[in-house]
Amino acid sequence: MNQTASALGKDLVGLESLSRQQILAILDTAEPFKEISERRIKKVPVLRGKTIVNLFFEASTRTRVSFEFAEKRLSADTVNIAAAGSSVSKGETLVDTARNLEAMRIDMVVIRHGASGAARFLADRIPSNVVNAGDGSHEHPTQGLLDMLTIRDHRGPIDGLKVCIVGDVLHSRVARSNIFGLLKLGAEVAVCGPPTLVPRGFRDLGVEVFTRVEDAIQWADVLNVLRLQLERMEAGYVPSLREYNRVWGVTNARLEKAPKDILILHPGPMNRGVEIDSDVADGPHAVILNQVTNGVAVRMAVLYLLAGGQPEKAEAAKQGGDT
Amino acid sequence: MSAKTVLQGGRVIDPSQGLDGVHDVLLVDGVVAEVGTALSVSEDARRIDCSGLVVTPGLVDVHVHLREPGGEHKETIASGARAAAAGGFTSICAMPNTDPAIDDPATVGYVVAQGRLAGAARVYPVGCISKERKGERLALIGEMVEAGAVAITDDGSPVMDSGLMRLALLYAQSFGIPVADHPEDLTLSGRGHMNAGLVSTRLGLPGKPNAAEDIHIVRDLLLAELTGGHIHLQHISTRFGVESIRQAKARGVHVTAEASPHHLVLTERAVEGYRTEAKMNPPLRTEEDVAAVRAGLADGTLDTIATDHAPHHYDEKEAAFADAPNGIVGLETALGVVLTRVVGEGVIDLPTMVERMSCQPARAFGLPGGTLAAGSVADVTVFDPEAVWTVDPARFRSKSHNTPFGGWQLKGVVRYTLVGGRSVFEG
């Protein structure tokens, strides 16, 4: 594969810097990759010989495992580095980590880091492809992509759909990637939550702001419900989790009043009974497990494209053909 | 034999005397002897041809961080004093947020001594308002003044306790020194790393709202009014802050205030791409704020230009944005940035620039200099206002290179910096 001809550029740091065409190319490329995970033998040789490091400075199970499956099903050689127990936790700086990785001649790095901008920082300093698996409150582009793929699977083209992100938008990288990506694909986007966690400033990004979840439910075709971190309550952004559920929780009682059939997404892990009630999470509107399944396909598509694969050749590549 | 230098045929701009014209300046034994036309000078005088150049009272920067003691890997008093001289500054005031802090007469004396040894720009220590900059109890202000402190401040850690600030503004009046404050309400800004606004929203970085600065500015103005003390407000960056100071000056409050070169020419957009060299406190703000800071500089609301020169080692800035320290160096770019982007864009004229960068800061902090009146110290800056140069941080005299102005083409090259009649920089 040709390293220089990637349809995405060298890295995937966020969706803000991608064009509508690039986002659609990723979603379209993910389609043929979905089928690999349904096979009895879930492995194709697309990334054979490529070395990928999953560099996780923050704890993550879902995202790391999803990336790891995507990499392994494409036959890449992978190494996982978790911050705890590594030199990272012994005070090694991000720049030293970057230089060490570079010295080991790896092909790609998937990075999760608690600081906004960490993925860009790494991408600017090493020749390897860098995939952002979440940087602080900035972006989580593969989550945004898998959300969009899931919405498209269930509601068709994104253009004109009304999508509302509910919860701790202020601190959410998932929210930002959704906002940037959905707007590029022509959706109307809103955010909803307590004003302490949904500042008015988000209007300047071109999104509607609701402070009452009932209003969001009246408006939306799709709700993407964010996890409320316990630490937000401890920091005083909301007085209690119980009150949060009473005022902003997505419940069946509230959904019953919706004028349309609303699709419910959640990036996980869920706090059942806080931001989402179990009867909603397990109910007919929810596509939360479809999101998880799509996560692997989207990440395969991203890795394939960054490695120089062409979107239109994904089907052939899957069969072991040259790309 | 006396030491004589004559600066011949330059455009002499000295707003302290209302002077702007082609003159000679005669310096004898460390003081200004005479400013006049075609002065006859004895053979033993050093003659410096200043035709085509601007001759001003030496520039004064009342807000620099020299990092010594404790941060010598970033800057030393000597390297900072040399950087100042290279930037055309003849006097600089060293902030006390060192390690240990400059909160007692011994440390003040150390800074004075190191400044003298450096033999470049004059270095004046600024002492702490509170012991160990903890914001709890007044430091030994009287003894620090005896040892050479010219002002007090807890810069870097604003005094959050209004009662303590009131005491400082009262107590300092015995010594005729200003109380300088970094106006910031930490309860509003504490989590922030840049201006709160569109860019911070997009980058996912917590922001510091203007209100965090505005509230403290208003508090300090009210306390100065209450006490009759002299409040010196540092690096004003907000439109409401400028307006509040304007109104306070009209009421007769004893307030002086700074504008930093970067707040006059850069907005929050400079942070795009998580550029840590544009991370400073107060943060770069919006176009409206920059316009207000410029208007404040023009009408004298902001009477002083000060750099907030804040050196950091390169590997401290080579980090994720939230992990990088605040601050940029400014001594070696201030004159060029102001000449090119502030004077050059018609915000102020050249004499007003000299007023804001020399006369007024010297007056506000009670320093010698800031004038070429006969008998005053022979601190003089000579620069070519038209010469163009490109900022190359690697060539700074400062030990640190953290600047957002790298690669900028600037007008204005310092040719001579004279301190006490002695040349400390020639470029």
XYZ file of C-alpha atoms in Angstrom:
750
model
C 0.000 0.000 0.000
C 1.094 3.502 -0.670
C 1.880 5.394 2.545
C 1.656 8.804 0.962
C -1.679 8.434 -0.771
C -3.930 8.176 2.290
C -7.398 9.574 1.692
C -7.278 11.048 5.221
C -3.771 12.468 5.377
C -1.212 11.095 7.826
C -3.366 11.102 10.946
C -6.883 11.056 12.282
C -6.810 13.622 15.068
C -10.366 14.861 14.825
C -13.385 15.327 12.624
C -13.168 19.125 12.660
C -10.321 19.046 10.158
C -11.929 16.475 7.845
C -14.088 17.301 4.848
C -17.585 15.948 4.297
C -16.141 13.740 1.534
C -13.498 12.296 3.830
C -16.051 11.496 6.513
C -18.341 9.843 3.992
C -15.371 7.906 2.604
C -14.693 6.462 6.061
C -18.335 5.520 6.596
C -18.547 3.957 3.118
C -15.297 2.068 3.662
C -16.629 0.727 6.957
C -19.542 -0.958 5.157
C -17.576 -3.819 3.577
C -15.533 -4.249 6.753
C -18.652 -4.938 8.829
C -18.913 -8.363 7.261
C -15.490 -9.532 8.468
C -16.691 -9.617 12.065
C -19.562 -11.887 11.036
C -17.252 -14.544 9.565
C -16.265 -17.745 11.281
C -12.613 -16.854 10.767
C -12.446 -13.147 11.483
C -9.171 -12.221 9.839
C -8.087 -10.624 6.583
C -4.528 -9.725 5.553
C -5.086 -6.025 4.916
C -2.536 -4.748 7.457
C -0.201 -7.745 7.498
C 3.285 -6.673 8.572
C 2.105 -3.379 10.071
C 3.007 -2.632 13.684
C 0.478 -0.727 15.755
C 0.885 0.541 19.289
C -2.208 1.214 21.363
C -0.967 3.883 23.735
C -3.527 4.433 26.473
C -2.678 7.072 29.054
C -6.213 6.839 30.420
C -8.026 3.723 31.444
C -10.293 2.406 28.714
C -11.753 -0.978 28.090
C -14.293 -0.507 25.334
C -12.308 1.726 22.994
C -9.040 -0.137 23.459
C -10.609 -3.528 22.893
C -12.475 -2.235 19.858
C -9.262 -0.909 18.323
C -7.455 -4.119 19.179
C -10.079 -6.260 17.465
C -10.008 -3.983 14.432
C -6.226 -4.263 14.233
C -6.131 -8.031 14.776
C -8.893 -8.723 12.287
C -6.805 -6.804 9.743
C -3.727 -8.919 10.676
C -1.650 -6.091 12.156
C 0.887 -6.764 14.907
C -0.232 -4.879 17.994
C 1.226 -3.852 21.307
C -0.786 -2.335 24.116
C 0.781 0.195 26.438
C -1.255 1.269 29.429
C -0.037 4.239 31.425
C -0.168 2.465 34.756
C 3.027 0.483 35.236
C 4.788 1.990 32.236
C 7.493 4.640 32.118
C 4.686 7.100 31.436
C 3.575 6.886 35.026
C 7.171 7.389 36.117
C 7.205 10.918 34.785
C 8.303 10.354 31.206
C 7.070 13.222 29.119
C 4.820 12.836 26.123
C 7.614 14.011 23.872
C 9.959 11.309 25.194
C 7.279 8.698 24.693
C 6.898 9.903 21.125
C 10.622 9.710 20.463
C 10.866 6.212 21.876
C 8.037 5.015 19.700
C 9.640 6.594 16.685
C 12.896 4.858 17.505
C 11.094 1.509 17.407
C 9.886 2.174 13.866
C 6.247 1.483 14.425
C 3.705 2.178 11.706
C 0.767 3.505 13.653
C -0.073 4.773 17.112
C -3.541 4.797 18.600
C -3.459 7.269 21.479
C -5.844 7.971 24.328
C -4.734 10.809 26.597
C -6.298 13.001 29.253
C -5.018 16.258 27.759
C -6.798 18.052 24.937
C -4.397 18.314 22.011
C -2.262 15.315 23.007
C -2.989 13.437 19.760
C -2.082 16.463 17.640
C 1.070 16.882 19.743
C 2.137 13.309 19.025
C 1.121 13.452 15.366
C 3.289 16.530 14.805
C 6.335 14.776 16.201
C 6.444 11.282 14.737
C 6.264 10.018 11.175
C 3.896 7.184 12.085
C 0.178 7.490 11.493
C -1.576 8.674 14.639
C -5.170 7.844 15.473
C -6.832 9.817 18.237
C -8.730 7.494 20.553
C -9.795 10.423 22.725
C -7.807 13.464 23.860
C -9.104 15.229 26.944
C -12.271 17.144 26.199
C -11.297 17.686 22.579
C -12.234 14.897 20.159
C -12.899 11.195 19.939
C -13.223 10.923 16.183
C -13.776 7.184 15.823
C -16.634 7.416 18.331
C -18.168 10.220 16.292
C -17.782 8.131 13.149
C -19.326 5.017 14.627
C -22.211 7.097 15.946
C -22.806 8.498 12.474
C -22.540 5.056 10.885
C -25.115 3.739 13.353
C -27.480 6.636 12.730
C -27.116 6.099 8.977
C -27.805 2.361 9.332
C -31.102 3.112 11.062
C -32.243 6.406 9.602
C -30.604 6.634 6.200
C -28.618 9.697 5.079
C -27.601 12.085 7.859
C -28.601 15.187 5.864
C -31.512 16.973 7.512
C -31.704 14.702 10.569
C -32.052 16.367 13.945
C -29.539 14.986 16.430
C -29.370 16.135 20.040
C -26.453 15.336 22.334
C -27.628 15.145 25.936
C -25.446 15.446 29.008
C -22.010 16.709 30.005
C -21.211 18.390 26.699
C -18.653 20.725 28.256
C -16.191 17.966 29.112
C -17.098 15.605 26.306
C -14.821 14.709 23.421
C -17.634 12.534 22.080
C -19.872 15.599 21.897
C -17.325 17.636 19.978
C -16.613 14.913 17.428
C -20.341 14.406 16.955
C -20.961 18.120 16.521
C -18.167 18.617 13.997
C -18.985 15.450 12.038
C -22.767 15.708 12.022
C -22.709 19.353 10.926
C -20.466 18.434 8.013
C -22.877 15.705 6.968
C -25.765 18.162 6.967
C -27.516 17.263 10.210
C -29.134 19.793 12.493
C -27.398 19.438 15.842
C -28.474 20.408 19.330
C -27.006 19.932 22.787
C -28.983 19.580 25.985
C -28.171 19.488 29.671
C -27.731 21.641 32.742
C -26.208 25.009 31.736
C -23.260 24.281 34.024
C -22.328 21.477 31.617
C -23.798 22.926 28.397
C -22.478 26.486 28.100
C -24.223 28.947 25.802
C -20.967 29.282 23.902
C -21.756 26.078 22.048
C -24.217 28.107 19.957
C -21.180 29.628 18.285
C -20.363 26.187 16.880
C -23.694 26.262 15.051
C -25.752 24.093 17.358
C -29.039 24.621 19.190
C -28.906 24.630 22.995
C -31.695 23.129 25.100
C -31.722 23.293 28.882
C -34.744 20.975 29.292
C -34.601 17.416 28.035
C -38.347 17.514 27.281
C -37.683 20.240 24.705
C -34.886 18.182 23.166
C -37.175 15.160 22.899
C -39.834 17.238 21.152
C -37.257 18.409 18.630
C -34.995 15.453 17.926
C -34.903 12.455 15.596
C -31.887 11.070 17.436
C -30.643 11.449 21.011
C -27.009 10.723 21.777
C -26.961 10.380 25.562
C -23.607 11.013 27.249
C -22.305 9.396 30.375
C -22.402 11.666 33.436
C -19.113 11.246 35.251
C -19.421 10.972 39.001
C -16.609 13.502 39.336
C -18.850 16.202 37.819
C -21.134 15.898 40.772
C -18.172 15.999 43.111
C -16.949 19.160 41.376
C -20.332 20.755 41.955
C -21.612 20.973 38.382
C -24.778 19.136 39.426
C -26.036 18.789 42.986
C -26.736 15.055 42.855
C -27.023 12.168 40.431
C -30.580 11.610 41.543
C -31.547 15.172 40.728
C -29.768 14.840 37.385
C -31.890 11.812 36.572
C -35.074 13.568 37.654
C -34.438 16.602 35.437
C -32.296 15.388 32.540
C -32.599 11.615 32.577
C -33.797 9.982 29.357
C -36.751 7.927 30.543
C -39.561 6.066 28.830
C -42.078 8.438 30.417
C -40.393 11.309 28.593
C -39.885 9.422 25.332
C -43.567 8.486 25.204
C -44.374 12.155 24.679
C -42.095 12.392 21.652
C -43.839 13.253 18.384
C -41.605 10.828 16.476
C -39.833 7.541 16.921
C -36.531 8.616 18.484
C -33.286 6.694 18.023
C -31.236 6.427 21.237
C -27.443 6.240 21.193
C -25.040 6.094 24.116
C -21.238 5.911 23.818
C -20.956 3.866 26.997
C -20.288 2.925 29.617
C -23.787 3.663 30.845
C -24.852 4.847 34.275
C -28.234 3.156 34.310
C -30.692 5.224 36.284
C -28.650 8.402 35.922
C -28.509 9.739 32.375
C -30.535 6.868 30.929
C -33.071 4.507 32.426
C -32.709 0.780 31.946
C -36.034 0.444 30.166
C -34.756 2.910 27.566
C -31.300 1.364 27.306
C -32.768 -2.084 26.816
C -35.790 -0.885 24.870
C -36.678 -0.783 21.178
C -35.330 2.730 20.533
C -31.800 1.943 21.665
C -29.053 1.008 19.199
C -26.286 1.016 21.773
C -24.942 -2.445 20.950
C -25.098 -1.697 17.229
C -22.764 1.198 18.007
C -20.308 -1.216 19.607
C -20.420 -3.542 16.610
C -19.979 -0.635 14.211
C -17.050 0.612 16.270
C -14.884 -2.254 15.092
C -15.815 -1.722 11.430
C -15.226 2.026 11.565
C -11.834 1.545 13.202
C -10.880 -1.028 10.560
C -11.836 1.508 7.911
C -9.768 4.262 9.534
C -6.692 2.049 9.884
C -7.061 0.804 6.322
C -7.394 4.317 4.897
C -4.516 5.744 6.937
C -2.330 2.895 5.694
C -2.964 4.166 2.197
C -5.936 2.019 1.256
C -8.430 3.382 -1.250
C -12.103 3.514 -0.235
C -13.283 1.881 -3.484
C -10.807 -0.979 -3.138
C -11.816 -1.979 0.384
C -13.914 -4.925 -0.812
C -11.035 -6.284 -2.897
C -8.512 -5.692 -0.104
C -10.674 -7.742 2.205
C -10.384 -10.703 -0.097
C -6.603 -10.515 0.202
C -6.180 -8.691 -3.084
C -3.563 -6.027 -3.451
C -4.535 -2.469 -2.747
C 39.311 62.823 33.067
C 35.586 62.673 32.689
C 33.745 60.138 30.513
C 31.894 61.883 27.735
C 29.659 60.572 25.011
C 27.804 62.625 22.475
C 24.914 61.248 20.463
C 24.932 63.358 17.355
C 22.165 64.285 14.988
C 19.454 61.828 15.988
C 15.744 62.508 16.306
C 15.533 63.064 20.043
C 12.118 62.205 21.449
C 11.646 62.985 25.127
C 8.001 63.530 26.054
C 9.064 64.366 29.641
C 10.337 67.670 28.239
C 8.055 67.878 25.213
C 11.072 67.332 23.011
C 10.921 65.960 19.471
C 13.560 67.133 17.013
C 17.044 66.593 15.688
C 19.493 67.285 18.465
C 22.740 66.209 20.036
C 22.734 64.617 23.466
C 25.805 65.035 25.637
C 26.371 62.541 28.414
C 29.057 63.289 30.995
C 30.014 61.039 33.917
C 26.850 59.036 33.842
C 24.394 61.895 33.636
C 22.768 63.865 30.857
C 24.717 67.118 30.577
C 22.905 68.811 27.756
C 20.506 68.322 24.876
C 20.976 70.845 22.114
C 21.749 71.538 18.502
C 25.290 71.214 17.140
C 26.860 70.988 20.560
C 30.577 71.679 20.603
C 32.257 68.732 22.183
C 35.801 68.236 23.349
C 38.130 65.870 21.516
C 38.055 63.157 24.182
C 34.299 62.560 23.853
C 33.024 59.423 22.190
C 30.960 60.498 19.196
C 28.066 58.351 18.071
C 26.500 59.275 14.779
C 22.731 59.006 15.263
C 21.578 60.490 11.984
C 18.481 58.648 10.813
C 18.077 57.117 14.276
C 15.715 57.844 17.146
C 17.191 58.784 20.533
C 14.972 58.367 23.587
C 15.210 58.104 27.337
C 16.082 54.491 28.071
C 13.120 52.125 27.894
C 11.738 50.906 31.227
C 9.957 47.587 31.729
C 8.225 47.378 35.091
C 7.153 43.758 34.648
C 9.718 41.036 33.985
C 10.374 37.614 35.438
C 14.080 36.909 35.834
C 13.561 33.502 37.528
C 16.581 33.891 39.822
C 16.757 32.586 42.477
C 15.406 29.107 41.833
C 14.700 29.005 38.104
C 18.146 29.622 36.656
C 17.576 27.082 33.882
C 14.986 29.486 32.466
C 16.727 32.808 33.056
C 19.212 34.439 35.357
C 19.314 38.014 36.505
C 22.382 38.459 34.291
C 20.885 36.870 31.168
C 17.650 38.776 31.680
C 19.500 42.056 32.131
C 21.438 41.406 28.917
C 18.250 40.492 27.050
C 16.755 43.735 28.313
C 19.712 45.751 27.067
C 19.461 44.059 23.673
C 15.807 45.037 23.559
C 16.575 48.679 24.318
C 15.597 48.559 27.997
C 17.799 50.366 30.491
C 15.722 49.495 33.563
C 13.667 46.450 34.441
C 11.655 45.474 37.481
C 12.053 41.852 38.588
C 8.914 40.110 39.820
C 9.189 38.264 43.134
C 7.633 34.911 42.184
C 10.995 33.186 42.434
C 11.983 30.238 44.599
C 12.429 31.347 47.307
C 10.125 34.278 46.717
C 11.532 37.792 47.040
C 9.730 38.443 50.300
C 12.495 39.594 52.628
C 15.308 42.181 52.557
C 18.040 39.576 52.078
C 16.554 38.288 48.844
C 15.896 41.821 47.658
C 19.555 42.584 48.343
C 20.620 39.510 46.403
C 18.689 40.646 43.346
C 20.170 44.135 43.611
C 23.684 42.709 43.867
C 23.244 40.283 40.966
C 21.769 43.080 38.897
C 24.817 45.264 39.515
C 27.170 42.411 38.662
C 25.369 41.830 35.378
C 26.382 45.281 34.215
C 23.620 45.533 31.648
C 20.159 47.027 32.215
C 19.479 48.275 35.741
C 17.601 45.649 37.730
C 15.091 46.761 40.374
C 13.536 44.125 42.596
C 9.843 44.110 43.326
C 9.038 42.528 46.681
C 6.110 40.368 47.660
C 2.934 41.745 49.141
C 2.586 38.684 51.378
C 5.018 36.318 53.032
C 5.880 33.452 50.678
C 3.214 34.840 48.321
C 0.660 32.957 50.361
C -1.799 35.829 50.475
C -2.088 35.603 54.238
C 0.104 38.228 55.980
C 2.047 41.242 54.791
C 5.701 40.657 53.970
C 8.483 42.848 55.391
C 7.574 45.693 53.083
C 9.455 48.474 54.844
C 12.669 46.490 55.145
C 12.428 45.377 51.533
C 12.097 48.986 50.407
C 15.187 49.863 52.449
C 17.019 47.051 50.670
C 16.013 48.344 47.255
C 12.517 47.116 46.400
C 10.645 49.630 44.259
C 7.137 48.144 44.480
C 5.286 45.142 45.876
C 3.221 42.470 44.174
C 2.229 38.831 44.515
C 2.199 38.591 40.703
C 1.384 35.116 39.530
C -0.707 34.454 42.620
C -3.218 37.274 42.842
C -4.150 38.421 46.342
C -7.537 36.796 46.740
C -8.119 38.179 50.235
C -9.583 41.644 49.773
C -8.836 42.507 53.375
C -5.138 41.811 52.884
C -5.126 43.870 49.685
C -6.650 46.735 51.593
C -3.900 46.515 54.218
C -1.207 46.426 51.541
C -2.616 49.501 49.821
C -2.625 51.319 53.149
C 0.754 50.155 54.417
C 2.611 50.812 51.158
C 1.710 54.498 51.331
C 4.369 55.014 54.001
C 6.990 54.150 51.429
C 5.516 55.816 48.366
C 5.554 52.606 46.352
C 2.875 51.170 44.107
C 1.060 47.954 44.925
C 1.042 45.976 41.702
C -1.601 43.317 41.188
C -2.185 40.579 38.681
C -5.969 40.916 38.558
C -7.525 37.484 38.454
C -10.246 35.871 40.530
C -8.931 32.343 40.814
C -12.306 30.923 41.775
C -13.520 31.875 38.301
C -10.410 31.133 36.292
C -8.696 28.396 38.242
C -9.360 25.554 35.827
C -8.756 27.619 32.711
C -5.856 27.396 30.289
C -6.862 30.019 27.737
C -9.550 32.601 27.053
C -13.077 31.296 27.521
C -14.630 31.599 24.097
C -15.158 29.999 20.746
C -11.604 28.698 20.420
C -11.587 27.101 23.872
C -14.954 25.497 23.132
C -13.629 23.996 19.920
C -10.308 22.872 21.363
C -11.916 21.346 24.442
C -9.787 23.444 26.772
C -11.261 24.994 29.904
C -11.351 28.765 29.641
C -10.780 31.810 31.811
C -13.661 34.238 31.315
C -13.088 37.993 31.110
C -15.158 38.271 34.273
C -12.367 36.593 36.273
C -10.101 39.532 35.434
C -12.809 42.209 35.498
C -13.976 41.397 39.009
C -10.470 41.764 40.406
C -9.806 44.971 38.486
C -12.954 46.512 39.889
C -12.138 45.261 43.387
C -8.639 46.717 43.238
C -9.948 50.040 41.970
C -12.469 50.214 44.787
C -9.799 49.377 47.349
C -7.447 52.015 45.935
C -10.296 54.502 46.174
C -11.049 53.406 49.720
C -7.454 53.598 50.922
C -5.970 56.344 48.784
C -3.216 53.918 47.865
C -1.503 53.524 44.492
C -2.702 50.442 42.652
C -0.722 49.364 39.598
C -2.775 46.943 37.522
C -0.746 44.518 35.482
C -1.283 43.300 31.893
C -4.866 44.412 31.302
C -6.506 42.255 28.647
C -10.272 42.880 28.778
C -12.537 45.554 27.366
C -14.487 45.952 30.594
C -11.228 46.188 32.532
C -10.018 49.039 30.333
C -13.316 50.872 30.705
C -13.313 50.400 34.485
C -9.817 51.877 34.773
C -10.799 54.756 32.506
C -13.712 55.609 34.800
C -11.590 55.228 37.940
C -8.952 57.601 36.566
C -11.700 60.098 35.834
C -12.797 59.816 39.475
C -9.249 60.540 40.595
C -8.313 57.066 41.826
C -4.530 56.619 42.001
C -4.218 53.863 39.425
C -1.597 53.082 36.833
C -1.996 50.206 34.395
C -0.092 48.107 31.900
C -0.707 46.839 28.420
C 1.502 43.979 27.208
C 2.699 43.922 23.608
C 1.030 40.536 23.039
C -2.346 41.762 24.272
C -2.045 44.628 21.794
C -1.485 42.461 18.731
C -2.653 38.859 19.250
C -6.015 37.200 19.810
C -7.087 33.822 21.160
C -6.732 32.486 17.626
C -2.969 32.344 18.168
C -3.648 29.319 20.387
C -5.106 27.295 17.464
C -3.281 24.015 17.061
C -2.584 23.984 20.817
C 0.373 26.353 20.405
C 1.889 26.523 23.865
C 4.012 29.527 22.877
C 0.723 31.466 22.836
C -0.240 30.312 26.323
C -0.049 33.115 28.836
C -1.927 34.576 31.782
C -4.037 36.589 31.320
C -4.798 34.756 28.116
C -4.977 36.213 24.647
C -8.552 37.304 24.148
C -10.842 38.451 21.329
C -10.639 41.144 18.643
C -12.944 43.367 20.720
C -10.640 43.096 23.709
C -7.556 43.851 21.626
C -9.325 46.907 20.189
C -10.181 48.071 23.706
C -6.620 47.558 24.967
C -5.383 49.563 21.993
C -7.881 52.342 22.651
C -6.876 52.332 26.308
C -3.221 52.633 25.366
C -3.988 55.483 22.997
C -5.979 57.583 25.474
C -3.635 56.888 28.383
C -6.004 54.693 30.394
C -3.283 52.093 30.029
C -0.317 54.358 30.644
C 2.483 51.808 30.534
C 3.672 49.140 28.130
C 5.229 46.241 30.035
C 6.316 42.916 28.603
C 5.534 40.419 31.381
C 8.726 38.750 30.099
C 8.216 35.172 31.325
C 10.982 32.779 30.307
C 10.380 29.040 30.305
C 12.736 26.234 29.371
C 11.926 24.754 25.978
C 10.994 21.334 27.305
C 8.482 22.860 29.711
C 6.608 24.382 26.777
C 7.055 21.195 24.718
C 4.033 19.577 26.333
C 0.307 19.112 26.038
C -1.342 22.524 26.292
C -2.796 22.012 29.751
C 0.584 20.871 31.055
C 2.583 23.803 29.662
C 3.331 26.811 31.879
C 1.970 30.288 31.171
C 4.097 33.052 29.739
C 6.248 34.283 26.901
C 9.513 36.163 26.699
C 9.144 39.738 25.559
C 12.198 41.870 26.257
C 13.801 41.393 22.857
C 10.655 41.728 20.752
C 8.694 44.449 22.583
C 10.114 47.449 20.761
C 9.810 45.789 17.342
C 6.272 44.553 17.956
C 5.112 47.921 19.277
C 6.826 49.901 16.519
C 5.541 47.620 13.777
C 2.053 46.721 14.903
C 1.027 49.476 17.314
C 2.832 52.613 16.118
C 2.927 51.240 12.572
C -0.834 50.771 12.562
C -1.460 54.268 13.874
C -2.674 53.329 17.350
C -0.175 55.691 18.982
C 2.573 57.921 17.627
C 6.261 57.604 18.374
C 6.353 60.176 21.206
C 3.413 58.432 22.905
C 5.256 55.138 22.582
C 8.251 56.674 24.386
C 5.919 58.050 27.056
C 4.379 54.578 27.598
C 7.643 52.624 27.447
C 9.952 54.994 29.322
C 8.716 58.208 30.945
C 5.541 56.930 32.582
C 6.773 53.573 33.898
C 9.804 55.319 35.440
C 7.489 57.882 37.032
C 5.000 55.272 38.297
C 7.686 53.179 39.970
C 9.809 56.135 41.096
C 12.844 55.045 39.091
C 15.689 57.225 37.861
C 15.497 57.680 34.102
C 12.553 58.086 31.827
C 13.841 61.524 30.903
C 16.780 63.220 29.208
C 16.487 66.329 31.356
C 19.884 67.763 32.267
C 21.198 66.131 35.412
C 19.213 62.916 35.064
C 20.853 59.521 34.682
C 22.376 58.950 31.269
C 20.079 56.049 30.350
C 19.447 56.285 26.633
C 18.073 54.077 23.896
C 18.991 54.625 20.254
C 17.123 52.708 17.579
C 16.599 52.656 13.852
C 12.836 52.911 13.386
C 12.889 51.729 9.780
C 15.342 48.819 9.793
C 13.596 45.471 9.324
C 14.569 42.215 11.014
C 13.141 38.742 11.363
C 12.588 37.356 14.849
C 14.825 34.327 15.361
C 14.282 33.057 18.918
C 17.515 31.053 18.733
C 19.402 34.345 18.706
C 17.809 35.775 21.847
C 20.130 36.799 24.696
C 17.481 35.463 27.026
C 18.072 31.869 28.088
C 14.559 31.038 26.932
C 12.988 31.239 23.508
C 9.285 30.884 24.219
C 7.719 33.462 21.938
C 4.742 33.521 19.591
C 6.588 36.073 17.460
C 9.176 33.695 15.966
C 9.517 34.365 12.238
C 7.746 37.720 12.406
C 9.223 40.520 10.316
C 9.521 43.579 12.544
C 10.591 47.159 12.040
C 12.857 48.752 14.590
C 16.386 47.720 15.456
C 18.143 48.776 18.653
C 21.521 50.330 17.809
C 22.719 51.503 21.240
C 21.574 50.986 24.772
C 23.387 53.196 27.258
C 23.071 52.823 31.008
C 24.653 55.562 33.108
C 26.383 56.777 29.966
C 28.005 53.397 29.404
C 27.164 51.378 26.317
C 25.692 48.027 27.392
C 24.467 46.957 23.975
C 25.326 47.841 20.413
C 23.497 46.264 17.514
